Structure formats: C-alpha cells, structure tokens
mmCIF file of C-alpha atoms and ligand atoms in Angstrom:
data_model
loop_
_atom_site.group_PDB
_atom_site.id
_atom_site.type_symbol
_atom_site.label_atom_id
_atom_site.label_comp_id
_atom_site.label_asym_id
_atom_site.label_seq_id
_atom_site.Cartn_x
_atom_site.Cartn_y
_atom_site.Cartn_z
ATOM 1 C CA MET A 1028 0.086 -0.029 0.097
ATOM 2 C CA GLY A 1029 0.910 3.682 -0.594
ATOM 3 C CA GLY A 1030 0.728 5.344 2.798
ATOM 4 C CA GLY A 1031 2.329 8.853 3.131
ATOM 5 C CA ALA A 1032 0.373 11.791 1.834
ATOM 6 C CA GLU A 1033 -2.333 10.031 0.272
ATOM 7 C CA MET A 1034 -2.876 8.673 3.745
ATOM 8 C CA LYS A 1035 -3.885 11.969 5.147
ATOM 9 C CA LEU A 1036 -4.081 12.380 8.912
ATOM 10 C CA ASP A 1037 -6.707 14.174 10.393
ATOM 11 C CA ALA A 1038 -6.160 17.145 12.484
ATOM 12 C CA ALA A 1039 -6.400 15.202 15.791
ATOM 13 C CA ALA A 1040 -3.920 12.586 14.805
ATOM 14 C CA GLU A 1041 -1.434 15.533 13.586
ATOM 15 C CA GLN A 1042 -1.826 16.924 16.836
ATOM 16 C CA ALA A 1043 -1.103 13.865 18.756
ATOM 17 C CA LEU A 1044 1.893 13.073 16.800
ATOM 18 C CA ILE A 1045 3.212 16.533 17.113
ATOM 19 C CA ASP A 1046 2.615 16.494 20.882
ATOM 20 C CA ALA A 1047 4.505 13.056 21.087
ATOM 21 C CA ALA A 1048 7.491 14.893 19.457
ATOM 22 C CA PHE A 1049 7.348 17.680 21.938
ATOM 23 C CA ALA A 1050 7.214 15.406 24.772
ATOM 24 C CA ALA A 1051 10.200 13.757 23.700
ATOM 25 C CA ALA A 1052 12.126 16.985 23.139
ATOM 26 C CA ALA A 1053 11.595 17.509 26.696
ATOM 27 C CA GLN A 1054 13.692 14.464 27.469
ATOM 28 C CA ALA A 1055 16.407 15.551 25.086
ATOM 29 C CA TYR A 1056 20.152 15.513 26.442
ATOM 30 C CA ALA A 1057 21.406 18.526 24.620
ATOM 31 C CA PRO A 1058 23.740 20.345 27.137
ATOM 32 C CA TYR A 1059 26.139 21.563 24.157
ATOM 33 C CA SER A 1060 23.769 22.991 21.747
ATOM 34 C CA ALA A 1061 20.999 23.677 23.873
ATOM 35 C CA TYR A 1062 18.762 22.805 21.133
ATOM 36 C CA PRO A 1063 16.343 20.069 22.267
ATOM 37 C CA VAL A 1064 14.727 18.185 19.395
ATOM 38 C CA GLY A 1065 12.070 15.321 19.701
ATOM 39 C CA ALA A 1066 10.775 13.047 16.840
ATOM 40 C CA ALA A 1067 7.722 10.812 16.897
ATOM 41 C CA LEU A 1068 7.121 8.201 14.277
ATOM 42 C CA LEU A 1069 3.392 6.908 13.564
ATOM 43 C CA PHE A 1070 2.898 3.545 12.294
ATOM 44 C CA GLU A 1071 0.000 1.934 10.131
ATOM 45 C CA ASP A 1072 -1.295 0.305 13.531
ATOM 46 C CA GLY A 1073 -1.513 3.648 15.335
ATOM 47 C CA ALA A 1074 1.752 3.072 17.322
ATOM 48 C CA ILE A 1075 4.009 6.037 18.098
ATOM 49 C CA VAL A 1076 7.640 5.519 18.527
ATOM 50 C CA ALA A 1077 9.410 8.690 19.840
ATOM 51 C CA GLY A 1078 12.948 9.938 20.075
ATOM 52 C CA CYS A 1079 15.058 12.512 21.561
ATOM 53 C CA ASN A 1080 18.389 14.150 20.535
ATOM 54 C CA VAL A 1081 21.500 12.703 22.725
ATOM 55 C CA GLU A 1082 24.569 14.728 22.664
ATOM 56 C CA ASN A 1083 28.069 13.847 23.916
ATOM 57 C CA ALA A 1084 30.908 15.537 25.229
ATOM 58 C CA SER A 1085 32.728 14.555 22.058
ATOM 59 C CA TYR A 1086 30.485 16.764 20.041
ATOM 60 C CA GLY A 1087 30.481 14.815 16.700
ATOM 61 C CA LEU A 1088 28.925 11.857 18.318
ATOM 62 C CA ALA A 1089 25.525 13.519 18.790
ATOM 63 C CA LEU A 1090 22.542 11.404 17.924
ATOM 64 C CA CYS A 1091 19.538 13.123 16.315
ATOM 65 C CA ALA A 1092 16.103 12.799 17.503
ATOM 66 C CA GLU A 1093 14.822 11.112 14.382
ATOM 67 C CA THR A 1094 17.736 8.537 14.371
ATOM 68 C CA VAL A 1095 17.120 7.659 18.085
ATOM 69 C CA ALA A 1096 13.290 7.135 17.215
ATOM 70 C CA VAL A 1097 13.988 4.953 14.118
ATOM 71 C CA ALA A 1098 16.545 2.685 16.216
ATOM 72 C CA LYS A 1099 13.779 2.320 18.799
ATOM 73 C CA ALA A 1100 11.595 1.327 16.293
ATOM 74 C CA PHE A 1101 13.757 -1.270 14.737
ATOM 75 C CA GLU A 1102 14.532 -2.803 18.240
ATOM 76 C CA ALA A 1103 10.582 -3.000 18.882
ATOM 77 C CA GLY A 1104 10.526 -5.170 15.657
ATOM 78 C CA ARG A 1105 9.190 -2.730 13.023
ATOM 79 C CA ARG A 1106 10.456 -3.031 9.537
ATOM 80 C CA GLY A 1107 8.038 -0.695 7.660
ATOM 81 C CA GLY A 1108 4.515 0.641 8.112
ATOM 82 C CA LEU A 1109 5.698 4.074 8.736
ATOM 83 C CA VAL A 1110 2.868 6.642 7.971
ATOM 84 C CA ALA A 1111 4.123 10.041 9.300
ATOM 85 C CA VAL A 1112 6.788 11.631 11.329
ATOM 86 C CA ALA A 1113 6.711 14.849 13.381
ATOM 87 C CA VAL A 1114 9.911 16.522 14.428
ATOM 88 C CA ALA A 1115 9.625 19.301 16.888
ATOM 89 C CA GLY A 1116 12.383 21.893 18.291
ATOM 90 C CA LEU A 1117 11.821 23.120 21.675
ATOM 91 C CA LYS A 1118 13.587 26.344 20.940
ATOM 92 C CA ALA A 1119 11.313 29.340 21.480
ATOM 93 C CA ASP A 1120 10.550 31.430 18.288
ATOM 94 C CA ALA A 1121 12.537 28.954 16.143
ATOM 95 C CA GLU A 1122 11.521 28.110 12.381
ATOM 96 C CA PRO A 1123 10.330 24.536 12.251
ATOM 97 C CA ILE A 1124 13.015 22.163 11.855
ATOM 98 C CA THR A 1125 13.460 19.817 9.001
ATOM 99 C CA PRO A 1126 15.437 16.603 9.534
ATOM 100 C CA CYS A 1127 19.097 16.872 8.714
ATOM 101 C CA GLY A 1128 20.480 15.001 5.717
ATOM 102 C CA ARG A 1129 21.592 11.821 7.598
ATOM 103 C CA CYS A 1130 18.241 11.640 9.461
ATOM 104 C CA ARG A 1131 16.428 11.739 5.884
ATOM 105 C CA GLN A 1132 18.442 8.718 4.793
ATOM 106 C CA VAL A 1133 17.841 7.026 8.215
ATOM 107 C CA LEU A 1134 14.197 7.577 7.961
ATOM 108 C CA ASN A 1135 14.197 6.570 4.274
ATOM 109 C CA GLU A 1136 15.275 2.956 5.364
ATOM 110 C CA ILE A 1137 12.327 2.178 7.279
ATOM 111 C CA ALA A 1138 10.003 3.778 4.959
ATOM 112 C CA ALA A 1139 11.415 1.778 1.995
ATOM 113 C CA LEU A 1140 11.064 -1.404 3.810
ATOM 114 C CA GLY A 1141 7.375 -0.935 3.939
ATOM 115 C CA GLY A 1142 6.913 0.925 0.784
ATOM 116 C CA THR A 1143 5.321 4.036 2.316
ATOM 117 C CA ASP A 1144 6.338 7.725 1.593
ATOM 118 C CA PRO A 1145 5.626 9.216 5.228
ATOM 119 C CA LEU A 1146 4.301 12.774 5.714
ATOM 120 C CA VAL A 1147 6.801 14.676 7.602
ATOM 121 C CA LEU A 1148 5.340 17.367 10.016
ATOM 122 C CA CYS A 1149 7.955 19.970 11.069
ATOM 123 C CA ALA A 1150 6.984 21.707 14.043
ATOM 124 C CA SER A 1151 7.959 24.727 15.966
ATOM 125 C CA LYS A 1152 5.680 26.181 18.957
ATOM 126 C CA GLN A 1153 4.279 28.484 16.283
ATOM 127 C CA ASP A 1154 4.250 26.644 13.054
ATOM 128 C CA VAL A 1155 3.966 23.454 11.171
ATOM 129 C CA ARG A 1156 5.272 22.665 7.823
ATOM 130 C CA ARG A 1157 4.237 19.450 5.918
ATOM 131 C CA VAL A 1158 6.278 17.689 3.435
ATOM 132 C CA LEU A 1159 6.663 14.290 2.061
ATOM 133 C CA LEU A 1160 10.068 12.180 2.805
ATOM 134 C CA SER A 1161 10.197 11.833 -0.832
ATOM 135 C CA ALA A 1162 10.464 15.629 -1.293
ATOM 136 C CA LEU A 1163 12.936 15.926 1.273
ATOM 137 C CA LEU A 1164 15.193 12.959 -0.208
ATOM 138 C CA PRO A 1165 14.511 12.640 -3.800
ATOM 139 C CA HIS A 1166 16.085 9.854 -5.789
ATOM 140 C CA ALA A 1167 17.022 8.247 -2.309
ATOM 141 C CA PHE A 1168 19.381 5.351 -1.836
ATOM 142 C CA GLY A 1169 17.897 2.481 -0.276
ATOM 143 C CA PRO A 1170 17.531 -1.368 0.185
ATOM 144 C CA ALA A 1171 16.160 -1.849 -3.362
ATOM 145 C CA HIS A 1172 19.400 -0.898 -4.614
ATOM 146 C CA LEU A 1173 21.359 -3.661 -2.941
ATOM 147 C CA ALA A 1174 18.843 -6.208 -3.930
HETATM 148 N N1 THU B 1361 19.164 17.620 15.687
HETATM 149 C C1 THU B 1361 18.156 16.630 15.697
HETATM 150 O O1 THU B 1361 18.208 15.868 16.707
HETATM 151 N N2 THU B 1361 17.481 16.403 14.433
HETATM 152 C C2 THU B 1361 17.859 17.190 13.338
HETATM 153 O O2 THU B 1361 17.095 16.762 12.255
HETATM 154 C C3 THU B 1361 18.759 18.445 13.349
HETATM 155 C C4 THU B 1361 19.517 18.695 14.431
HETATM 156 C C5 THU B 1361 19.894 17.755 16.772
HETATM 157 C C6 THU B 1361 21.490 17.453 16.746
HETATM 158 C C7 THU B 1361 21.978 18.418 17.993
HETATM 159 O O3 THU B 1361 21.971 17.711 19.093
HETATM 160 C C8 THU B 1361 21.098 19.785 17.762
HETATM 161 O O4 THU B 1361 20.063 19.199 17.193
HETATM 162 C C9 THU B 1361 21.899 20.715 17.303
HETATM 163 O O5 THU B 1361 22.311 20.418 15.898
#
C-alpha cells in the first residue's frame, strides 16, 4: 500500500503526533547545543515511537532525535509501516526544523522497507510545515539498490 500523503492524517492525529514529538524533546540531552529536538514516528497500526537528541562531550557523536526514534522502532521489531513523522524543536521562536540529511536517509530505510512515503510534520511552537519524505530526499538510495 501507498501510505504517506495519500494517507492524510486528520487534525487530531497530527496534533497527537506533534505532541509526542514535543514530549520527547522535553527529554532531550542537549547540554552542548541547547537545542532540544524530539521526533515521533506514526505507524499503520497507530503506534507511536518517539526519540530525542542525545549529545556527547565529544560533540561530533551527537545522535539526532529522528535517528534515536528509528533505532527504537527497529528494536521494537518494526520493519516498515511508517505513515508519518513529526519533528519538533523546543527552542522558542525557532523556525520549524526539518530533518538533517543523515536523518532523511535513516528515515528512508524504514519507510522503504514498507513501501511508504511518510508525511513529515516539521513543528515549532508557532508553526507546522508538511512535506513528504520523498520531497526531502528525492532519488533516495535504499535497500532496493542492494537487492
Ligand atoms: N538535531 C536533531 O536531533 N535532529 C535534526 O534533524 C537536526 C539536528 C539535533 C542534533 C544536535 O543535538 C542539535 O539538534 C543541534 O544540531
């Protein structure tokens, strides 16, 4: 099945996913950047898996919120069925953040396994931007290339 944009989320489902991303951001370990981020993944069965950024005294080892959420989803046995993703930054007045390049690739792996094109909700306190993962990462390299 397709998933993604054609699988439009209603306003309540969108808000619940964004709320989960903000709740995860509140758990961020971001003492170096002071830029807490949360991500929440929505699956076809309604389950939400969230993650926050986890920084390190060795700065370059920081883990992004989306990557943590995807790793948790894999550990929970999920291999596809990704319908939507919310990414939220806690910094007041900030522009909605879009997933960094590495996270786009990490999200693509679990999306590609289930053949979905998830809707990505990029949220700040003031604004939400909606974009498909395929628009954030066109011509993605994925598992099919290695098949
Ligand atoms: N960050 C994320 O968690 N996700 C993104 O998509 C962008 C950046 C984190 C990494 C780092 O801990 C902080 O935000 C500042 O770059």
